[in-house]
PDB file of C-alpha atoms in Angstrom:
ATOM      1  CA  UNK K1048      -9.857 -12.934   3.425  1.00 86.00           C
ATOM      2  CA  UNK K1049      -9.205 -10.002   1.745  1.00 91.00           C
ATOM      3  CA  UNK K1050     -11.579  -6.192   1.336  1.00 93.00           C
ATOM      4  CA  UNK K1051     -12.301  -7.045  -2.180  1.00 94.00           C
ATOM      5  CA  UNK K1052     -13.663 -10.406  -1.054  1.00 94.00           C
ATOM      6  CA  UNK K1053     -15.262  -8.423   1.640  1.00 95.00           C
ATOM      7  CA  UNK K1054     -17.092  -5.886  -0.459  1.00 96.00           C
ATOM      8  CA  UNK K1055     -18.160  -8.324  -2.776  1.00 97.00           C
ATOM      9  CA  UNK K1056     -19.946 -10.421  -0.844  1.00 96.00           C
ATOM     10  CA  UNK K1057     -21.646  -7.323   0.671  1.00 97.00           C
ATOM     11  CA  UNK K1058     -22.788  -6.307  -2.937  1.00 97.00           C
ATOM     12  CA  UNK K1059     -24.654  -9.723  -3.294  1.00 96.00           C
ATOM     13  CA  UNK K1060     -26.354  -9.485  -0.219  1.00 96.00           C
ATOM     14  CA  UNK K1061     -27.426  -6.032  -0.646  1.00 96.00           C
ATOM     15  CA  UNK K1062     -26.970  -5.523  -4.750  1.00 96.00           C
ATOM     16  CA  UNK K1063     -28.413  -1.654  -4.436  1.00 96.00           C
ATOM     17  CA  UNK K1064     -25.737  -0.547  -1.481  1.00 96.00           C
ATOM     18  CA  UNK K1065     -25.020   2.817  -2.425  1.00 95.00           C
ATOM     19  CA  UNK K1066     -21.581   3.040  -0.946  1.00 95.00           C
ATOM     20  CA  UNK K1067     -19.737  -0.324   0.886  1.00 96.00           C
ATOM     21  CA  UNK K1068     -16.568   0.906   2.931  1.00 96.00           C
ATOM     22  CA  UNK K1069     -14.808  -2.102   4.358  1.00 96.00           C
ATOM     23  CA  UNK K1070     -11.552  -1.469   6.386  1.00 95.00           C
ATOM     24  CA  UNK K1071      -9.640  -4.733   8.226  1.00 93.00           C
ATOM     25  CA  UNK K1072      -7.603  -7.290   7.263  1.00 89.00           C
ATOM     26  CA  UNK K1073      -7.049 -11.050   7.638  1.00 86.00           C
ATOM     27  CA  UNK K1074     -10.459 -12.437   9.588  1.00 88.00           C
ATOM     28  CA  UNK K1075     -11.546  -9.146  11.497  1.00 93.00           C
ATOM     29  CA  UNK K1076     -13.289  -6.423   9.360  1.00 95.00           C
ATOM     30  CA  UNK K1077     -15.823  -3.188   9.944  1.00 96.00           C
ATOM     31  CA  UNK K1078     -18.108  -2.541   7.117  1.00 96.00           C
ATOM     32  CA  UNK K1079     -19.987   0.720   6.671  1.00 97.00           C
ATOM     33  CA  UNK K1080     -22.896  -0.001   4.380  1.00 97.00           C
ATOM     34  CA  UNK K1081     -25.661   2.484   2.479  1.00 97.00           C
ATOM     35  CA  UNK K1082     -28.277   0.302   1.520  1.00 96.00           C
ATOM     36  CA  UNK K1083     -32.186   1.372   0.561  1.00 96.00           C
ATOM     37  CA  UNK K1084     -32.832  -2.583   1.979  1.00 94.00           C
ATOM     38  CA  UNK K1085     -32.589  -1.353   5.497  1.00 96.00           C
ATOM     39  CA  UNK K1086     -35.589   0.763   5.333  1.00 96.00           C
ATOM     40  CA  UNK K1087     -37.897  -0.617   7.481  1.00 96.00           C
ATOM     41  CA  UNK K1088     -35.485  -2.805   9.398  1.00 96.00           C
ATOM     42  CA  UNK K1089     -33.844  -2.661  13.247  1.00 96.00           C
ATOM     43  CA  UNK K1090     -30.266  -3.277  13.557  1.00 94.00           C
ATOM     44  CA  UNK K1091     -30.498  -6.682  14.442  1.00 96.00           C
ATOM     45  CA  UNK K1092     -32.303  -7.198  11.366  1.00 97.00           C
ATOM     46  CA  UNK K1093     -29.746  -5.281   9.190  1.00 97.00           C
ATOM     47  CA  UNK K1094     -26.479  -7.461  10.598  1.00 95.00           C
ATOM     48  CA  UNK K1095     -28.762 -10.763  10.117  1.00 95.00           C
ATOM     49  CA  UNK K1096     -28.947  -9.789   6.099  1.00 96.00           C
ATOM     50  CA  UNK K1097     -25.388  -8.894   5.859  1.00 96.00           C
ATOM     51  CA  UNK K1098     -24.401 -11.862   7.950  1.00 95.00           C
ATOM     52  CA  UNK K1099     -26.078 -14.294   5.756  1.00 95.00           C
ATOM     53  CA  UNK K1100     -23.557 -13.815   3.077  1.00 95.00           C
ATOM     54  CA  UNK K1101     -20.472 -14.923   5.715  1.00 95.00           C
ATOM     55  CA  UNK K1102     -21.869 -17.827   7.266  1.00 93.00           C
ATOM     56  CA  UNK K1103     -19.882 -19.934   5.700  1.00 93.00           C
ATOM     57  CA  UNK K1104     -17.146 -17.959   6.282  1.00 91.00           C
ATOM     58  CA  UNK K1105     -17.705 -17.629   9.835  1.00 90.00           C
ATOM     59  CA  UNK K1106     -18.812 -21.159  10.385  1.00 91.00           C
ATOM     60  CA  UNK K1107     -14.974 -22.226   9.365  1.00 92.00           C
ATOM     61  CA  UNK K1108     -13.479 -19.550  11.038  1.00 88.00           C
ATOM     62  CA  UNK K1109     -11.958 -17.782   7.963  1.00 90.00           C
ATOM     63  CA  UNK K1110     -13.650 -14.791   9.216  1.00 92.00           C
ATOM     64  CA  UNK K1111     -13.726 -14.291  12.703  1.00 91.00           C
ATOM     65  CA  UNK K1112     -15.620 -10.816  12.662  1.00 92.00           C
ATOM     66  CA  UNK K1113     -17.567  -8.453  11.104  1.00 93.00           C
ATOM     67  CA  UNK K1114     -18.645  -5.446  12.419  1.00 95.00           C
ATOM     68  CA  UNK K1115     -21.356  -3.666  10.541  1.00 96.00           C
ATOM     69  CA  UNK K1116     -22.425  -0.358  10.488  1.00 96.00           C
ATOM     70  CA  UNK K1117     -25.511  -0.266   8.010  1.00 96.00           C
ATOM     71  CA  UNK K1118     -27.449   2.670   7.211  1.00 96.00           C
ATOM     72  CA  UNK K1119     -30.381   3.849   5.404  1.00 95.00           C
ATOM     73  CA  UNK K1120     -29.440   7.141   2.755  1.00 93.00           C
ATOM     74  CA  UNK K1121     -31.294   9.425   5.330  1.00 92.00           C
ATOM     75  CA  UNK K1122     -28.993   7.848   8.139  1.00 93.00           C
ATOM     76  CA  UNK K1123     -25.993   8.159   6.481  1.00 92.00           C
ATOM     77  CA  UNK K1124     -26.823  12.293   5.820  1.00 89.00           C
ATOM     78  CA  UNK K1125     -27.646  12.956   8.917  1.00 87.00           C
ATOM     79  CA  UNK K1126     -25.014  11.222  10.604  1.00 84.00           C
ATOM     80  CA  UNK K1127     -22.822  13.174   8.391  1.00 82.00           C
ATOM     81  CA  UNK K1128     -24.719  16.153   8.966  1.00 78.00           C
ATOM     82  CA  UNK K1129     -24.154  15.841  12.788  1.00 67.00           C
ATOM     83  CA  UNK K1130     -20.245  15.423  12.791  1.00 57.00           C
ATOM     84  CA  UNK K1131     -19.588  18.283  10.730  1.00 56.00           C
ATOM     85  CA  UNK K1132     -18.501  21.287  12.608  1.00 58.00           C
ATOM     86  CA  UNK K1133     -18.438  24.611  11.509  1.00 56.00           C
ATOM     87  CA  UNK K1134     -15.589  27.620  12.480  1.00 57.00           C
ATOM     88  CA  UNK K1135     -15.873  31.098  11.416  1.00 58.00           C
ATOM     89  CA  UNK K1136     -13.220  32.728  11.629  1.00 57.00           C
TER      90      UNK K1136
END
């Protein structure tokens, strides 16, 4: 499998993604996913609908894993927010 394949069936599953970052080769991949469709949802909830659009592909083994990091916009800022650091000089 390749990222392309990746990313695209992450854009089905969740069509209004923001930003899809998908690193990995062969059958092991980590996605980092902006979506407005996990407001509302826990984590187990957010890997269940990005998982639905592998389980074919994990059922024969052409992927082997996933590993999803899936945030909300306001997730994703402050996340970003909180692993900046700042020097003065």
């Amino acid at each position: 499998m390749e990222e392309a394949e990746v990313v695209e069936r992450i854009r089905k599953v969740t069509p209004d993604a923001e930003e899809i970052k998908v690193e990995g080769a062969d059958c092991n991949f980590t996605a980092v996913i902006v979506s407005p469709s996990f407001e509302g949802l826990n984590l187990l909830k957010r890997q269940q609908l990005v998982l639905a659009g592998f389980s074919d592909c994990l059922a024969t083994g052409e992927l082997h894993a996933l590993t999803i990091k899936a945030y909300t916009q306001s997730e994703w800022q402050a996340f970003n927010q909180s692993s900046l650091t700042q020097i003065s000089l």
